[in-house]
mmCIF file of C-alpha atoms in Angstrom:
data_model
loop_
_atom_site.group_PDB
_atom_site.id
_atom_site.type_symbol
_atom_site.label_atom_id
_atom_site.label_comp_id
_atom_site.label_asym_id
_atom_site.label_seq_id
_atom_site.Cartn_x
_atom_site.Cartn_y
_atom_site.Cartn_z
ATOM 1 C CA MET L 1 43.883 -14.957 -25.033
ATOM 2 C CA ASN L 2 46.507 -12.981 -23.116
ATOM 3 C CA THR L 3 44.586 -10.157 -21.487
ATOM 4 C CA THR L 4 47.721 -8.600 -19.989
ATOM 5 C CA GLU L 5 48.951 -7.487 -23.420
ATOM 6 C CA PRO L 6 47.509 -4.448 -25.262
ATOM 7 C CA LEU L 7 44.689 -5.327 -27.618
ATOM 8 C CA SER L 8 45.447 -5.162 -31.301
ATOM 9 C CA GLY L 9 43.633 -2.726 -33.570
ATOM 10 C CA THR L 10 43.381 1.005 -34.081
ATOM 11 C CA PRO L 11 43.201 2.993 -30.827
ATOM 12 C CA PHE L 12 40.511 5.644 -30.362
ATOM 13 C CA THR L 13 42.773 8.458 -31.513
ATOM 14 C CA PHE L 14 40.340 9.646 -34.155
ATOM 15 C CA GLU L 15 38.166 11.262 -31.477
ATOM 16 C CA GLY L 16 39.301 13.976 -29.144
ATOM 17 C CA LYS L 17 38.536 13.882 -25.445
ATOM 18 C CA ALA L 18 35.964 16.676 -25.774
ATOM 19 C CA ALA L 19 34.000 14.762 -28.414
ATOM 20 C CA MET L 20 34.056 11.595 -26.333
ATOM 21 C CA MET L 21 32.825 13.534 -23.298
ATOM 22 C CA GLU L 22 29.955 14.970 -25.331
ATOM 23 C CA ARG L 23 28.885 11.500 -26.382
ATOM 24 C CA ALA L 24 29.124 10.247 -22.790
ATOM 25 C CA LEU L 25 27.043 13.171 -21.486
ATOM 26 C CA GLY L 26 24.366 12.583 -24.096
ATOM 27 C CA SER L 27 24.134 8.883 -23.289
ATOM 28 C CA ALA L 28 23.918 9.517 -19.547
ATOM 29 C CA GLY L 29 21.348 12.334 -19.759
ATOM 30 C CA ILE L 30 23.687 14.751 -17.991
ATOM 31 C CA SER L 31 23.844 18.487 -18.693
ATOM 32 C CA ILE L 32 26.700 20.874 -17.944
ATOM 33 C CA LEU L 33 26.417 24.543 -17.014
ATOM 34 C CA CYS L 34 29.453 26.818 -16.564
ATOM 35 C CA GLN L 35 29.129 30.243 -14.944
ATOM 36 C CA ASP L 36 31.601 32.988 -14.173
ATOM 37 C CA ALA L 37 32.007 34.804 -10.875
ATOM 38 C CA ARG L 38 29.021 37.018 -11.729
ATOM 39 C CA LEU L 39 26.916 33.865 -12.259
ATOM 40 C CA SER L 40 26.537 34.554 -15.960
ATOM 41 C CA ILE L 41 26.200 31.324 -17.937
ATOM 42 C CA PHE L 42 28.912 31.309 -20.605
ATOM 43 C CA TYR L 43 28.793 27.634 -21.584
ATOM 44 C CA ALA L 44 26.228 24.846 -21.600
ATOM 45 C CA GLU L 45 26.350 21.328 -22.951
ATOM 46 C CA ASN L 46 23.691 18.701 -23.651
ATOM 47 C CA LEU L 47 20.753 20.734 -22.359
ATOM 48 C CA PRO L 48 17.282 19.127 -22.618
ATOM 49 C CA PRO L 49 15.134 20.704 -25.361
ATOM 50 C CA HIS L 50 13.156 22.832 -22.899
ATOM 51 C CA PHE L 51 16.310 24.450 -21.507
ATOM 52 C CA ALA L 52 18.124 24.577 -24.840
ATOM 53 C CA ALA L 53 15.353 26.808 -26.208
ATOM 54 C CA LEU L 54 15.853 29.244 -23.315
ATOM 55 C CA PHE L 55 19.646 29.271 -23.220
ATOM 56 C CA MET L 56 21.627 32.302 -24.303
ATOM 57 C CA PRO L 57 25.286 33.073 -23.527
ATOM 58 C CA GLY L 58 25.478 35.545 -20.670
ATOM 59 C CA GLY L 59 22.082 34.534 -19.323
ATOM 60 C CA SER L 60 21.334 33.810 -15.684
ATOM 61 C CA ASP L 61 19.714 31.006 -13.710
ATOM 62 C CA ALA L 62 16.465 32.959 -13.868
ATOM 63 C CA THR L 63 16.660 32.747 -17.673
ATOM 64 C CA LEU L 64 16.645 28.936 -17.570
ATOM 65 C CA PHE L 65 14.735 28.132 -14.393
ATOM 66 C CA GLY L 66 12.422 31.113 -13.867
ATOM 67 C CA ASP L 67 12.549 33.949 -11.342
ATOM 68 C CA VAL L 68 11.663 31.961 -8.204
ATOM 69 C CA HIS L 69 14.156 29.148 -8.828
ATOM 70 C CA GLY L 70 16.646 31.701 -10.132
ATOM 71 C CA GLN L 71 16.665 33.606 -6.847
ATOM 72 C CA TYR L 72 17.044 30.389 -4.866
ATOM 73 C CA LEU L 73 19.936 29.168 -7.016
ATOM 74 C CA THR L 74 21.655 32.563 -6.950
ATOM 75 C CA VAL L 75 21.805 32.566 -3.133
ATOM 76 C CA LEU L 76 23.041 28.987 -3.034
ATOM 77 C CA LYS L 77 25.662 29.453 -5.762
ATOM 78 C CA ARG L 78 27.081 32.623 -4.241
ATOM 79 C CA LYS L 79 27.672 30.677 -1.066
ATOM 80 C CA VAL L 80 29.507 27.980 -3.053
ATOM 81 C CA LEU L 81 31.641 30.700 -4.653
ATOM 82 C CA GLU L 82 32.466 32.229 -1.260
ATOM 83 C CA THR L 83 33.186 29.027 0.644
ATOM 84 C CA GLY L 84 34.315 26.613 -2.031
ATOM 85 C CA ILE L 85 32.067 23.966 -0.465
ATOM 86 C CA PRO L 86 30.067 22.046 -3.110
ATOM 87 C CA ASN L 87 26.306 21.929 -2.749
ATOM 88 C CA ASN L 88 23.262 20.302 -4.332
ATOM 89 C CA ALA L 89 19.921 21.727 -5.370
ATOM 90 C CA GLU L 90 16.656 20.478 -6.825
ATOM 91 C CA VAL L 91 14.203 22.417 -8.961
ATOM 92 C CA GLU L 92 10.807 21.463 -10.340
ATOM 93 C CA ILE L 93 9.975 22.848 -13.776
ATOM 94 C CA ASP L 94 6.705 22.716 -15.676
ATOM 95 C CA VAL L 95 7.600 21.205 -19.050
ATOM 96 C CA ASP L 96 4.647 21.027 -21.435
ATOM 97 C CA GLY L 97 2.203 20.764 -18.565
ATOM 98 C CA GLU L 98 4.173 18.111 -16.675
ATOM 99 C CA MET L 99 6.292 18.786 -13.598
ATOM 100 C CA ARG L 100 9.861 17.577 -14.074
ATOM 101 C CA THR L 101 12.479 17.468 -11.324
ATOM 102 C CA TYR L 102 16.138 18.316 -11.937
ATOM 103 C CA GLU L 103 19.061 17.914 -9.588
ATOM 104 C CA LEU L 104 22.100 20.200 -9.770
ATOM 105 C CA LYS L 105 25.475 19.337 -8.269
ATOM 106 C CA ILE L 106 27.337 22.617 -7.921
ATOM 107 C CA GLN L 107 31.065 23.148 -7.317
ATOM 108 C CA ARG L 108 33.532 26.013 -7.588
ATOM 109 C CA THR L 109 36.149 26.030 -10.336
ATOM 110 C CA GLY L 110 39.297 28.049 -11.115
ATOM 111 C CA ASP L 111 41.347 30.218 -8.820
ATOM 112 C CA ARG L 112 41.109 33.796 -7.557
ATOM 113 C CA GLY L 113 41.477 35.311 -10.990
ATOM 114 C CA THR L 114 39.137 32.947 -12.811
ATOM 115 C CA LEU L 115 36.587 31.835 -10.246
ATOM 116 C CA GLY L 116 33.493 30.234 -11.610
ATOM 117 C CA LEU L 117 30.963 27.487 -11.105
ATOM 118 C CA LEU L 118 30.379 24.126 -12.697
ATOM 119 C CA SER L 119 26.870 22.712 -12.370
ATOM 120 C CA VAL L 120 26.127 19.127 -13.369
ATOM 121 C CA MET L 121 22.388 18.761 -13.973
ATOM 122 C CA THR L 122 20.417 15.510 -14.264
ATOM 123 C CA GLU L 123 16.700 14.849 -14.452
ATOM 124 C CA VAL L 124 15.516 12.833 -11.455
ATOM 125 C CA THR L 125 11.748 12.981 -11.999
ATOM 126 C CA GLU L 126 11.225 9.221 -12.091
ATOM 127 C CA SER L 127 13.558 8.408 -9.207
ATOM 128 C CA ARG L 128 11.911 11.052 -7.002
ATOM 129 C CA HIS L 129 8.500 9.705 -7.948
ATOM 130 C CA ARG L 130 9.595 6.204 -6.983
ATOM 131 C CA GLU L 131 10.938 7.537 -3.671
ATOM 132 C CA LYS L 132 7.607 9.232 -2.932
ATOM 133 C CA VAL L 133 5.682 6.070 -3.791
ATOM 134 C CA LEU L 134 8.011 3.971 -1.631
ATOM 135 C CA LYS L 135 7.653 6.355 1.312
ATOM 136 C CA SER L 136 3.884 6.283 0.902
ATOM 137 C CA LEU L 137 3.899 2.476 0.838
ATOM 138 C CA LEU L 138 6.102 2.321 3.918
ATOM 139 C CA ARG L 139 3.757 4.676 5.779
ATOM 140 C CA GLU L 140 0.810 2.519 4.718
ATOM 141 C CA LEU L 141 2.645 -0.622 5.808
ATOM 142 C CA SER L 142 3.428 0.931 9.185
ATOM 143 C CA HIS L 143 -0.208 1.980 9.622
ATOM 144 C CA ARG L 144 -1.554 -1.448 8.703
ATOM 145 C CA SER L 145 1.013 -3.201 10.883
ATOM 146 C CA LYS L 146 -0.061 -1.136 13.884
ATOM 147 C CA ASN L 147 -3.709 -1.951 13.159
ATOM 148 C CA LEU L 148 -2.931 -5.664 12.948
ATOM 149 C CA LEU L 149 -0.966 -5.563 16.180
ATOM 150 C CA ALA L 150 -3.884 -3.827 17.887
ATOM 151 C CA ILE L 151 -6.269 -6.505 16.586
ATOM 152 C CA ILE L 152 -3.952 -9.293 17.752
ATOM 153 C CA GLN L 153 -3.607 -7.674 21.154
ATOM 154 C CA GLY L 154 -7.392 -7.462 21.433
ATOM 155 C CA ILE L 155 -7.810 -11.093 20.383
ATOM 156 C CA ALA L 156 -5.239 -12.246 22.935
ATOM 157 C CA THR L 157 -6.787 -10.212 25.776
ATOM 158 C CA GLN L 158 -10.391 -11.211 25.089
ATOM 159 C CA THR L 159 -9.509 -14.862 24.490
ATOM 160 C CA ALA L 160 -7.680 -14.983 27.822
ATOM 161 C CA ARG L 161 -10.684 -13.498 29.627
ATOM 162 C CA ASN L 162 -12.978 -16.193 28.291
ATOM 163 C CA THR L 163 -10.853 -19.313 28.815
ATOM 164 C CA LEU L 164 -10.159 -21.239 31.989
ATOM 165 C CA SER L 165 -6.967 -23.074 31.031
ATOM 166 C CA LEU L 166 -3.754 -22.413 29.118
ATOM 167 C CA ASP L 167 -4.430 -25.257 26.684
ATOM 168 C CA SER L 168 -7.861 -23.874 25.884
ATOM 169 C CA PHE L 169 -6.429 -20.379 25.431
ATOM 170 C CA LEU L 170 -3.690 -21.565 23.076
ATOM 171 C CA LEU L 171 -6.141 -23.587 20.979
ATOM 172 C CA LYS L 172 -8.568 -20.713 20.503
ATOM 173 C CA PHE L 173 -5.909 -18.030 20.138
ATOM 174 C CA ARG L 174 -4.028 -19.977 17.466
ATOM 175 C CA GLY L 175 -7.236 -20.547 15.539
ATOM 176 C CA ARG L 176 -8.153 -16.869 15.623
ATOM 177 C CA LEU L 177 -4.628 -15.854 14.707
ATOM 178 C CA GLN L 178 -4.669 -18.257 11.746
ATOM 179 C CA SER L 179 -7.998 -16.797 10.647
ATOM 180 C CA LEU L 180 -6.526 -13.316 10.742
ATOM 181 C CA SER L 181 -3.494 -14.538 8.810
ATOM 182 C CA ASN L 182 -5.676 -16.136 6.120
ATOM 183 C CA SER L 183 -7.586 -12.898 5.575
ATOM 184 C CA GLN L 184 -4.412 -10.840 5.573
ATOM 185 C CA ASP L 185 -2.853 -13.152 2.970
ATOM 186 C CA LEU L 186 -5.679 -12.317 0.555
ATOM 187 C CA VAL L 187 -5.298 -8.596 1.213
ATOM 188 C CA THR L 188 -1.526 -8.735 0.755
ATOM 189 C CA ASP L 189 -1.798 -10.779 -2.448
ATOM 190 C CA SER L 190 -4.032 -8.055 -3.905
ATOM 191 C CA SER L 191 -1.447 -5.338 -3.075
ATOM 192 C CA TRP L 192 -3.682 -4.153 -0.228
ATOM 193 C CA ARG L 193 -6.663 -3.516 -2.457
ATOM 194 C CA GLY L 194 -8.840 -5.926 -0.464
ATOM 195 C CA ALA L 195 -10.458 -9.316 -1.086
ATOM 196 C CA TYR L 196 -13.517 -10.828 -2.730
ATOM 197 C CA LEU L 197 -16.176 -12.102 -0.342
ATOM 198 C CA PHE L 198 -16.407 -15.604 -1.834
ATOM 199 C CA GLU L 199 -12.634 -16.109 -1.739
ATOM 200 C CA LEU L 200 -12.486 -14.809 1.834
ATOM 201 C CA ALA L 201 -15.314 -17.108 2.968
ATOM 202 C CA GLU L 202 -13.779 -20.140 1.242
ATOM 203 C CA LYS L 203 -10.472 -19.417 2.970
ATOM 204 C CA GLN L 204 -12.204 -19.361 6.364
ATOM 205 C CA PHE L 205 -14.339 -22.435 5.677
ATOM 206 C CA ALA L 206 -11.509 -24.570 4.256
ATOM 207 C CA PRO L 207 -9.943 -25.929 7.492
ATOM 208 C CA TYR L 208 -13.345 -27.040 8.870
ATOM 209 C CA TRP L 209 -15.611 -27.933 5.944
ATOM 210 C CA PRO L 210 -16.146 -31.711 5.541
ATOM 211 C CA GLU L 211 -15.168 -33.074 2.135
ATOM 212 C CA THR L 212 -18.353 -35.143 2.114
ATOM 213 C CA SER L 213 -20.556 -32.052 2.393
ATOM 214 C CA GLY L 214 -19.978 -30.900 -1.176
ATOM 215 C CA SER L 215 -19.297 -27.326 -2.211
ATOM 216 C CA MET L 216 -19.237 -24.562 0.345
ATOM 217 C CA PRO L 217 -22.628 -22.839 0.831
ATOM 218 C CA ILE L 218 -21.716 -19.335 -0.380
ATOM 219 C CA TYR L 219 -24.300 -17.462 -2.454
ATOM 220 C CA GLY L 220 -25.322 -14.044 -3.708
ATOM 221 C CA ILE L 221 -23.092 -11.129 -4.638
ATOM 222 C CA ASN L 222 -19.360 -11.640 -4.692
ATOM 223 C CA ALA L 223 -18.577 -8.151 -3.394
ATOM 224 C CA HIS L 224 -15.016 -6.871 -3.309
ATOM 225 C CA LEU L 225 -14.259 -5.810 0.266
ATOM 226 C CA THR L 226 -11.797 -3.199 1.460
ATOM 227 C CA PRO L 227 -8.800 -4.476 3.454
ATOM 228 C CA ASN L 228 -10.458 -3.337 6.687
ATOM 229 C CA ALA L 229 -13.755 -5.072 5.911
ATOM 230 C CA ALA L 230 -12.010 -8.237 4.726
ATOM 231 C CA VAL L 231 -9.965 -8.625 7.904
ATOM 232 C CA HIS L 232 -12.892 -8.024 10.256
ATOM 233 C CA LEU L 233 -15.419 -10.081 8.315
ATOM 234 C CA GLY L 234 -12.849 -12.880 8.360
ATOM 235 C CA LEU L 235 -12.872 -12.744 12.162
ATOM 236 C CA ALA L 236 -16.682 -12.906 12.253
ATOM 237 C CA LEU L 237 -16.799 -15.863 9.859
ATOM 238 C CA HIS L 238 -14.166 -17.669 11.900
ATOM 239 C CA GLU L 239 -16.271 -17.437 15.070
ATOM 240 C CA LEU L 240 -19.375 -18.715 13.267
ATOM 241 C CA ILE L 241 -17.533 -21.515 11.485
ATOM 242 C CA VAL L 242 -15.588 -22.727 14.540
ATOM 243 C CA ASN L 243 -18.766 -22.769 16.611
ATOM 244 C CA SER L 244 -20.492 -24.783 13.886
ATOM 245 C CA ALA L 245 -17.538 -27.171 13.634
ATOM 246 C CA SER L 246 -17.578 -27.651 17.415
ATOM 247 C CA TYR L 247 -21.302 -27.843 18.162
ATOM 248 C CA GLY L 248 -23.405 -27.114 15.091
ATOM 249 C CA ALA L 249 -24.131 -28.216 11.562
ATOM 250 C CA ILE L 250 -20.542 -28.769 10.451
ATOM 251 C CA SER L 251 -19.827 -31.017 13.425
ATOM 252 C CA GLY L 252 -22.677 -33.274 12.348
ATOM 253 C CA GLY L 253 -21.475 -33.400 8.759
ATOM 254 C CA ALA L 254 -24.655 -31.727 7.537
ATOM 255 C CA ALA L 255 -24.549 -28.869 5.074
ATOM 256 C CA SER L 256 -27.473 -27.022 6.644
ATOM 257 C CA ILE L 257 -25.653 -23.683 6.455
ATOM 258 C CA THR L 258 -26.014 -20.810 4.012
ATOM 259 C CA LEU L 259 -23.904 -17.690 3.671
ATOM 260 C CA ASN L 260 -25.670 -15.226 1.442
ATOM 261 C CA CYS L 261 -24.790 -11.686 0.311
ATOM 262 C CA ARG L 262 -27.374 -9.299 -1.117
ATOM 263 C CA GLU L 263 -27.703 -5.584 -1.721
ATOM 264 C CA SER L 264 -29.229 -3.556 1.088
ATOM 265 C CA MET L 265 -29.395 -0.058 2.593
ATOM 266 C CA ILE L 266 -28.037 1.478 5.776
ATOM 267 C CA ASN L 267 -28.833 5.043 6.856
ATOM 268 C CA ASP L 268 -30.051 5.884 3.328
ATOM 269 C CA ARG L 269 -26.781 4.639 1.832
ATOM 270 C CA LYS L 270 -26.140 1.636 -0.367
ATOM 271 C CA ALA L 271 -24.888 -1.395 1.507
ATOM 272 C CA ILE L 272 -24.614 -5.161 1.399
ATOM 273 C CA GLU L 273 -26.066 -7.570 3.927
ATOM 274 C CA ILE L 274 -24.117 -10.739 4.621
ATOM 275 C CA ALA L 275 -26.395 -13.311 6.217
ATOM 276 C CA TRP L 276 -25.410 -16.538 7.961
ATOM 277 C CA ALA L 277 -28.170 -19.082 8.598
ATOM 278 C CA GLU L 278 -27.476 -22.400 10.329
ATOM 279 C CA VAL L 279 -29.875 -25.150 11.314
ATOM 280 C CA LEU L 280 -28.664 -27.293 14.222
ATOM 281 C CA GLN L 281 -29.125 -31.022 13.908
ATOM 282 C CA ASP L 282 -30.523 -31.827 17.326
ATOM 283 C CA GLN L 283 -32.622 -28.651 17.567
ATOM 284 C CA SER L 284 -31.080 -27.837 20.942
ATOM 285 C CA GLU L 285 -29.546 -24.471 21.668
ATOM 286 C CA VAL L 286 -25.877 -25.398 21.733
ATOM 287 C CA HIS L 287 -23.291 -22.741 20.948
ATOM 288 C CA GLU L 288 -20.392 -20.728 22.373
ATOM 289 C CA PHE L 289 -22.133 -17.363 22.091
ATOM 290 C CA SER L 290 -22.945 -16.670 25.715
ATOM 291 C CA ASP L 291 -23.566 -13.068 26.725
ATOM 292 C CA ASN L 292 -19.955 -12.253 27.599
ATOM 293 C CA SER L 293 -18.160 -14.568 25.185
ATOM 294 C CA PHE L 294 -15.439 -13.329 22.873
ATOM 295 C CA GLY L 295 -17.268 -14.698 19.830
ATOM 296 C CA ARG L 296 -20.431 -12.758 20.624
ATOM 297 C CA THR L 297 -18.427 -9.600 21.276
ATOM 298 C CA VAL L 298 -16.741 -9.956 17.888
ATOM 299 C CA LEU L 299 -20.013 -10.567 16.049
ATOM 300 C CA GLU L 300 -22.173 -7.923 17.722
ATOM 301 C CA ARG L 301 -19.716 -5.163 18.569
ATOM 302 C CA VAL L 302 -16.194 -5.384 17.190
ATOM 303 C CA VAL L 303 -16.941 -6.208 13.540
ATOM 304 C CA PRO L 304 -19.914 -3.870 12.904
ATOM 305 C CA SER L 305 -18.129 -1.019 14.669
ATOM 306 C CA SER L 306 -14.961 -1.563 12.624
ATOM 307 C CA VAL L 307 -16.823 -1.355 9.292
ATOM 308 C CA ASN L 308 -19.253 1.392 10.367
ATOM 309 C CA GLY L 309 -22.123 -1.032 9.864
ATOM 310 C CA LYS L 310 -24.613 -2.894 11.985
ATOM 311 C CA ALA L 311 -25.084 -6.505 13.015
ATOM 312 C CA GLU L 312 -27.723 -8.761 14.534
ATOM 313 C CA LEU L 313 -27.121 -12.180 16.088
ATOM 314 C CA SER L 314 -30.196 -14.339 16.600
ATOM 315 C CA LEU L 315 -29.960 -17.457 18.764
ATOM 316 C CA VAL L 316 -33.082 -19.606 18.935
ATOM 317 C CA PRO L 317 -33.429 -23.324 19.665
ATOM 318 C CA GLY L 318 -32.179 -25.224 16.654
ATOM 319 C CA ARG L 319 -31.081 -22.184 14.659
ATOM 320 C CA ILE L 320 -28.341 -19.550 14.544
ATOM 321 C CA GLU L 321 -28.669 -16.477 12.349
ATOM 322 C CA TYR L 322 -26.244 -13.605 11.900
ATOM 323 C CA ARG L 323 -26.712 -10.555 9.690
ATOM 324 C CA LEU L 324 -23.976 -8.021 9.055
ATOM 325 C CA THR L 325 -24.705 -4.878 7.049
ATOM 326 C CA ILE L 326 -21.684 -3.163 5.501
ATOM 327 C CA PRO L 327 -21.916 0.356 3.979
ATOM 328 C CA GLU L 328 -20.723 1.143 0.448
ATOM 329 C CA THR L 329 -17.519 2.768 1.721
ATOM 330 C CA GLU L 330 -16.245 -0.720 2.588
ATOM 331 C CA PHE L 331 -16.968 -2.619 -0.648
ATOM 332 C CA GLU L 332 -17.420 -2.479 -4.410
ATOM 333 C CA ILE L 333 -19.602 -4.603 -6.687
ATOM 334 C CA PHE L 334 -17.825 -5.277 -9.968
ATOM 335 C CA LYS L 335 -20.225 -7.895 -11.306
ATOM 336 C CA ARG L 336 -23.804 -8.766 -10.524
ATOM 337 C CA VAL L 337 -24.934 -12.306 -11.226
#
């Protein structure tokens, strides 16, 4: 087909330009307002039903948009008339109990004898809503990013204080960073709504749990944790699991560990208690939780403080117990088994 030649058939001569413009305006959801130098509206085209019911030739902006918006538009439009510089405006109108946003692009028309204004109006309710949601998400992302950076900085500092060599630091820091990443992946996948306890624990156990030990020892209530609780509980579980994989039950291939979640109370408020119980194979007190260790600091101070809860770490020969109580502001229970 030769596209350089005119196409055969009847041209669109049966419709005038004005009729074609009306159809285009209707399809695009665009309204036209024409006003004279006194800002009286003498012509309108394709008005939405709400405005069409209010329109009358010779009316003002206050007639269509109300007194408050009318005063604002009058000041702005007079300036356009005086300067000839186009301007934009937005107004929010209550339409049947719902706020709708309209944008007006205003420009001067005619010459000295026939000055007037042409306003092109479009509804931008949905686009403005999307912009607000996007801005809110970006603020949330910025806030969470700063929190994560602060956590990473704390992990790096405390890990460095408790290691004697670069190799040891890198090994522990990478492990803790990976733990944080695993928890954050769950939070991100849920659109920042949080993570379920069982899924979080399985994610932390996975790199260290022996295949021969059967299913992971996670019991009780599968509470849904807030993003904050998920990230910090992930750090606590990592310290317990790595210690067990290095010195405790996991290192011996024995499944003498239980992680149990049950309902509890804290300061007369509903809460959950997450309890870790581990029996050591050789009954000797072997662990990394010395008084000033990073792991102990995380378990006893950092995590409970971050979730506004409380924690207790019990170290006795042959046994390690850890109990973390999390208040109801940091979790939800969707299903009780």
